């Protein structure tokens, strides 16, 4: 794709991706951070679509949106301060983070500046999807199949672990250790009462 | 022109139902000119129907302030209204006309009701840490007087944030006056405590058997209408509300055919809010015991019901589906009894909502204990539906039937 | 083959008209079917009443809760209708008429479903209200459960077409509609459609049990925007169902877009009727059924379709 609309779109998306990436670390709200990261990824996906890698770009939208939403749920459920009502430091080891960030940016910028990138206008490849399919099912079939089966097993395992009913009964009924006498009733054991005032590890 | 055209549109009304105001809700649901909305923020008119208990007055003021201005307040049969609200009182008969009039005045800007509560926060943000954080490091604290959710272990061992909330007493979907205090983790009620109002309408003295049975039919069908609405079927709820205003045996059969289909209401209510037989025996809620086949019925020993055949109660299962099927059965039977009763009177009626032998306070306590047991550990949607299937006396309209009691 | 596209300006106009028209049609159907189910004496006037209700609500002011996330609150309905427009863009509206019939149509459609999930989450999150947040994360759990379903059903529809573009999927139904040769597809896709638009039995984020959840704190024009967005999305899903299973714009005598419109109206009526007929499925039951019954069914559906195509 060529033409000034594409160039404008590219610059808008690129600046957007960087700006939203920066916003991730400047906001106090974990949920806003998550969705700022999502927008940054969506911008990158849109750039990939501009580069005519349609399938990869749209698949990126798909995957990143699900991942970021799951992350947002985890923020709400587990972490402190999802709404940003408390001021917050978003990075651990701030000095190290700054140094690593600057080095990484410098390194990537150097690669982009000094590498010998082709400057030929992209011609729409007719069969990217076909090529992708042949690659996935041909050269990389073992890899894809292994990954696929592993993912499936993980999903089934996660569902099995979180299911409320297991092989030995309801998950919410506690286990009762047996007594020494094999015919006697198991020990009556009350489930640990949750303590609403217990504090769990946080960030100082 | 636009104003008059839209003023002919349905007026959005939020009904805050107090004790004994259920008939108002059903009348408005069935009416075309009025729209019942489930959130005060979409309403034009706040309608207070039925008595307002003392403890529920300040929540009512909060609900009032959530209605966007310009707004109006109408009251029907509401004793105990908070003094700050200046409602327009109305009778049940002229209610729709009053609402339409208030609605059109609001649209042209001639009517409004001032805010009752202050708009600024009475409690400041109070920070503890060096950057103004609220509590333990970046967690916790009490920003603006509201405690931040802190983590607590859940029943499956995960340590999630736990949110402490009070739902009710004016939440649509819950029985009137019912409060549900929860410790919510995700959408599971890790801790729950239900409270029912300890006052409510009663029937005293000699009452006609026909009136009691008519009241029973109207009350049970009214409960069914509200349950159907909460279960996500607002159109069918309108149909049932229309029937509840004027029940007939054919109407009850028609409603039963429409609701009791495999892919109809049971989808929402099967397996929800299970109660064991032991829980409901002796709880003072006659219909609930009868829904599990336990024959607690003052009518069996009542001479006034001699010759009128009462069907033996069947065990309909302990879930919400069983309870609303019991309501339909008892409503149909009540209509038949009302037909056959002619002029008999009784002084110990079997009330639609429970046994008259139990005092109101005891019944409220037993009811609350039962409801708490049913919703603890349940998911929030199931909990609300369960409570909608356990209504109290405050969800019946007694005033109408009292008018028929002979002096 | 080169995908068919409309001129950008024309595309915007056509897309806007279809979305707006679709929302109006779905809204009218909802009102009329609801009135018929409720036993109202004159169901046909329900559409007018619904329109008046919209105009009245539009004139009422919205309110703001305490410390909401205003940006996200405004973005949410806009994003929802935006992704509906994106989904409409990849659907063929006639023979050679499409806003952007890209080669990766079904992947775009999947991305739209996911982004719709994000939009609904933001709508519930932004209000700073407990029940709204409950609605928001309920929807995420519900949505994750049917996303995979939608992908398998769409891939199964793409197999006979040997293409992921919706235009090709329609073309592959010249001989036989997909609803006949892939019988499990339409019921599963109905679940996806009702889920993404959280309609009727799957109205978990805006359910009456949490006092309308994500819409609890929303009133005035913002509420109208949200309801219009939902109806527009349902219209898009009705069109998508017609395209994927009922042969889209294929049909004798009448022009393509007219056939598509007719089929979409029929499908939309079906969705609306289901909404008024089936009670809301409890959250945990839906998740359990979706993962343990519907997902294996969709695997089976895909496997059978694949086998049939190969043989």
Short mmCIF file of N, CA and C in Angstrom, two decimals, chain A residues 46-119:
data_model
loop_
_atom_site.label_atom_id
_atom_site.label_comp_id
_atom_site.label_asym_id
_atom_site.label_seq_id
_atom_site.Cartn_x
_atom_site.Cartn_y
_atom_site.Cartn_z
N UNK A 46 -2.37 -2.76 13.67
CA UNK A 46 -2.82 -1.99 12.52
C UNK A 46 -1.67 -1.70 11.57
N UNK A 47 -0.48 -1.45 12.15
CA UNK A 47 0.69 -1.22 11.28
C UNK A 47 0.98 -2.48 10.48
N UNK A 48 0.83 -3.63 11.12
CA UNK A 48 1.07 -4.88 10.38
C UNK A 48 0.07 -5.03 9.25
N UNK A 49 -1.16 -4.59 9.47
CA UNK A 49 -2.15 -4.65 8.39
C UNK A 49 -1.72 -3.73 7.25
N UNK A 50 -1.19 -2.55 7.62
CA UNK A 50 -0.70 -1.63 6.59
C UNK A 50 0.43 -2.26 5.78
N UNK A 51 1.21 -3.10 6.47
CA UNK A 51 2.30 -3.78 5.77
C UNK A 51 1.81 -5.02 5.04
N UNK A 52 0.50 -5.15 4.93
CA UNK A 52 -0.15 -6.21 4.17
C UNK A 52 0.02 -7.59 4.80
N UNK A 53 0.45 -7.62 6.08
CA UNK A 53 0.42 -8.90 6.79
C UNK A 53 -0.94 -8.95 7.50
N UNK A 54 -2.00 -9.09 6.67
CA UNK A 54 -3.37 -8.94 7.20
C UNK A 54 -3.67 -9.91 8.30
N UNK A 55 -3.37 -11.19 7.99
CA UNK A 55 -3.76 -12.23 8.93
C UNK A 55 -3.07 -12.02 10.27
N UNK A 56 -1.75 -11.75 10.20
CA UNK A 56 -1.01 -11.58 11.45
C UNK A 56 -1.50 -10.35 12.21
N UNK A 57 -1.77 -9.29 11.50
CA UNK A 57 -2.23 -8.08 12.17
C UNK A 57 -3.55 -8.30 12.88
N UNK A 58 -4.50 -8.90 12.17
CA UNK A 58 -5.82 -9.09 12.78
C UNK A 58 -5.75 -10.13 13.89
N UNK A 59 -4.91 -11.16 13.69
CA UNK A 59 -4.75 -12.15 14.76
C UNK A 59 -4.15 -11.49 15.99
N UNK A 60 -3.30 -10.48 15.78
CA UNK A 60 -2.74 -9.76 16.91
C UNK A 60 -3.83 -9.03 17.68
N UNK A 61 -4.77 -8.40 16.96
CA UNK A 61 -5.90 -7.74 17.64
C UNK A 61 -6.59 -8.74 18.55
N UNK A 62 -6.91 -9.84 17.95
CA UNK A 62 -7.66 -10.90 18.59
C UNK A 62 -6.97 -11.34 19.87
N UNK A 63 -5.69 -11.73 19.72
CA UNK A 63 -5.00 -12.30 20.86
C UNK A 63 -4.76 -11.27 21.95
N UNK A 64 -4.32 -10.09 21.55
CA UNK A 64 -3.98 -9.10 22.56
C UNK A 64 -5.22 -8.65 23.31
N UNK A 65 -6.35 -8.53 22.63
CA UNK A 65 -7.55 -8.08 23.33
C UNK A 65 -7.93 -9.09 24.42
N UNK A 66 -7.89 -10.39 24.07
CA UNK A 66 -8.24 -11.39 25.09
C UNK A 66 -7.23 -11.36 26.23
N UNK A 67 -5.93 -11.30 25.90
CA UNK A 67 -4.93 -11.32 26.96
C UNK A 67 -5.07 -10.13 27.88
N UNK A 68 -5.26 -8.94 27.28
CA UNK A 68 -5.35 -7.76 28.13
C UNK A 68 -6.61 -7.78 28.98
N UNK A 69 -7.70 -8.32 28.43
CA UNK A 69 -8.92 -8.36 29.25
C UNK A 69 -8.74 -9.32 30.41
N UNK A 70 -8.12 -10.46 30.16
CA UNK A 70 -7.88 -11.39 31.26
C UNK A 70 -6.97 -10.75 32.30
N UNK A 71 -5.98 -9.99 31.81
CA UNK A 71 -5.11 -9.30 32.75
C UNK A 71 -5.89 -8.28 33.57
N UNK A 72 -6.81 -7.58 32.93
CA UNK A 72 -7.60 -6.59 33.67
C UNK A 72 -8.42 -7.29 34.76
N UNK A 73 -8.98 -8.45 34.43
CA UNK A 73 -9.75 -9.19 35.44
C UNK A 73 -8.86 -9.56 36.60
N UNK A 74 -7.64 -10.01 36.29
CA UNK A 74 -6.73 -10.37 37.37
C UNK A 74 -6.39 -9.16 38.22
N UNK A 75 -6.25 -8.01 37.58
CA UNK A 75 -5.98 -6.79 38.34
C UNK A 75 -7.10 -6.51 39.32
N UNK A 76 -8.33 -6.61 38.82
CA UNK A 76 -9.47 -6.31 39.68
C UNK A 76 -9.57 -7.33 40.80
N UNK A 77 -9.29 -8.59 40.48
CA UNK A 77 -9.54 -9.65 41.44
C UNK A 77 -8.42 -9.78 42.47
N UNK A 78 -7.19 -9.59 42.05
CA UNK A 78 -6.09 -9.94 42.93
C UNK A 78 -5.25 -8.78 43.40
N UNK A 79 -5.11 -7.78 42.54
CA UNK A 79 -4.07 -6.81 42.85
C UNK A 79 -4.63 -5.59 43.52
N UNK A 80 -3.78 -4.90 44.13
CA UNK A 80 -4.16 -3.68 44.78
C UNK A 80 -4.45 -2.61 43.72
N UNK A 81 -5.30 -1.69 44.06
CA UNK A 81 -5.40 -0.43 43.35
C UNK A 81 -5.78 -0.52 41.87
N UNK A 82 -6.77 -1.31 41.51
CA UNK A 82 -7.10 -1.36 40.09
C UNK A 82 -7.65 -0.04 39.57
N UNK A 83 -8.24 0.78 40.45
CA UNK A 83 -8.86 2.00 39.97
C UNK A 83 -7.96 3.20 40.03
N UNK A 84 -6.82 3.07 40.67
CA UNK A 84 -5.94 4.22 40.75
C UNK A 84 -6.32 5.20 41.84
N UNK A 85 -7.05 4.76 42.84
CA UNK A 85 -7.40 5.69 43.91
C UNK A 85 -6.23 5.95 44.84
N UNK A 86 -5.26 5.04 44.82
CA UNK A 86 -4.02 5.26 45.56
C UNK A 86 -2.92 5.57 44.56
N UNK A 87 -2.05 6.55 44.85
CA UNK A 87 -0.91 6.76 43.95
C UNK A 87 -0.01 5.53 43.98
N UNK A 88 0.64 5.24 42.88
CA UNK A 88 1.35 3.98 42.81
C UNK A 88 2.62 4.10 41.98
N UNK A 89 3.62 3.33 42.36
CA UNK A 89 4.85 3.22 41.60
C UNK A 89 4.70 2.00 40.69
N UNK A 90 4.78 2.18 39.38
CA UNK A 90 4.42 1.10 38.47
C UNK A 90 5.57 0.15 38.18
N UNK A 91 6.81 0.52 38.51
CA UNK A 91 7.92 -0.37 38.19
C UNK A 91 8.62 -0.80 39.47
N UNK A 92 9.19 -1.98 39.42
CA UNK A 92 10.09 -2.41 40.49
C UNK A 92 11.48 -1.93 40.12
N UNK A 93 12.31 -1.64 41.06
CA UNK A 93 13.69 -1.21 40.80
C UNK A 93 13.72 -0.12 39.73
N UNK A 94 13.24 1.06 40.07
CA UNK A 94 13.10 2.11 39.04
C UNK A 94 14.39 2.44 38.31
N UNK A 95 15.54 2.52 39.03
CA UNK A 95 16.76 2.92 38.34
C UNK A 95 17.16 1.89 37.30
N UNK A 96 17.13 0.61 37.71
CA UNK A 96 17.49 -0.46 36.76
C UNK A 96 16.56 -0.41 35.56
N UNK A 97 15.26 -0.16 35.85
CA UNK A 97 14.28 -0.14 34.75
C UNK A 97 14.62 0.97 33.76
N UNK A 98 14.99 2.14 34.29
CA UNK A 98 15.31 3.26 33.39
C UNK A 98 16.51 2.90 32.52
N UNK A 99 17.56 2.35 33.17
CA UNK A 99 18.78 2.02 32.42
C UNK A 99 18.47 1.01 31.33
N UNK A 100 17.76 -0.06 31.72
CA UNK A 100 17.44 -1.11 30.73
C UNK A 100 16.60 -0.54 29.61
N UNK A 101 15.62 0.31 29.98
CA UNK A 101 14.75 0.89 28.96
C UNK A 101 15.52 1.73 27.96
N UNK A 102 16.41 2.57 28.48
CA UNK A 102 17.18 3.44 27.58
C UNK A 102 18.07 2.60 26.68
N UNK A 103 18.73 1.60 27.26
CA UNK A 103 19.61 0.74 26.45
C UNK A 103 18.82 0.03 25.36
N UNK A 104 17.66 -0.52 25.75
CA UNK A 104 16.87 -1.25 24.75
C UNK A 104 16.41 -0.32 23.63
N UNK A 105 15.96 0.87 24.03
CA UNK A 105 15.50 1.81 23.00
C UNK A 105 16.65 2.19 22.08
N UNK A 106 17.82 2.44 22.69
CA UNK A 106 18.97 2.80 21.86
C UNK A 106 19.34 1.67 20.91
N UNK A 107 19.33 0.46 21.44
CA UNK A 107 19.68 -0.69 20.59
C UNK A 107 18.72 -0.86 19.42
N UNK A 108 17.41 -0.79 19.72
CA UNK A 108 16.43 -0.97 18.65
C UNK A 108 16.51 0.18 17.64
N UNK A 109 16.72 1.39 18.17
CA UNK A 109 16.83 2.54 17.26
C UNK A 109 18.03 2.36 16.35
N UNK A 110 19.13 1.87 16.94
CA UNK A 110 20.33 1.64 16.11
C UNK A 110 20.04 0.63 15.02
N UNK A 111 19.35 -0.45 15.38
CA UNK A 111 19.01 -1.46 14.37
C UNK A 111 18.17 -0.84 13.27
N UNK A 112 17.17 -0.06 13.67
CA UNK A 112 16.28 0.52 12.66
C UNK A 112 17.02 1.50 11.77
N UNK A 113 17.96 2.25 12.37
CA UNK A 113 18.63 3.30 11.61
C UNK A 113 19.69 2.75 10.69
N UNK A 114 20.49 1.84 11.21
CA UNK A 114 21.66 1.43 10.44
C UNK A 114 21.44 0.17 9.61
N UNK A 115 20.36 -0.53 9.83
CA UNK A 115 20.18 -1.75 9.04
C UNK A 115 19.78 -1.37 7.62
N UNK A 116 20.05 -2.29 6.74
CA UNK A 116 19.83 -2.00 5.32
C UNK A 116 18.44 -2.50 4.94
N UNK A 117 17.41 -1.68 5.19
CA UNK A 117 16.04 -2.13 4.92
C UNK A 117 15.68 -1.82 3.48
N UNK A 118 14.94 -2.70 2.83
CA UNK A 118 14.56 -2.44 1.43
C UNK A 118 13.55 -1.30 1.36
N UNK A 119 13.61 -0.56 0.29
CA UNK A 119 12.66 0.56 0.14
C UNK A 119 11.83 0.37 -1.11
#
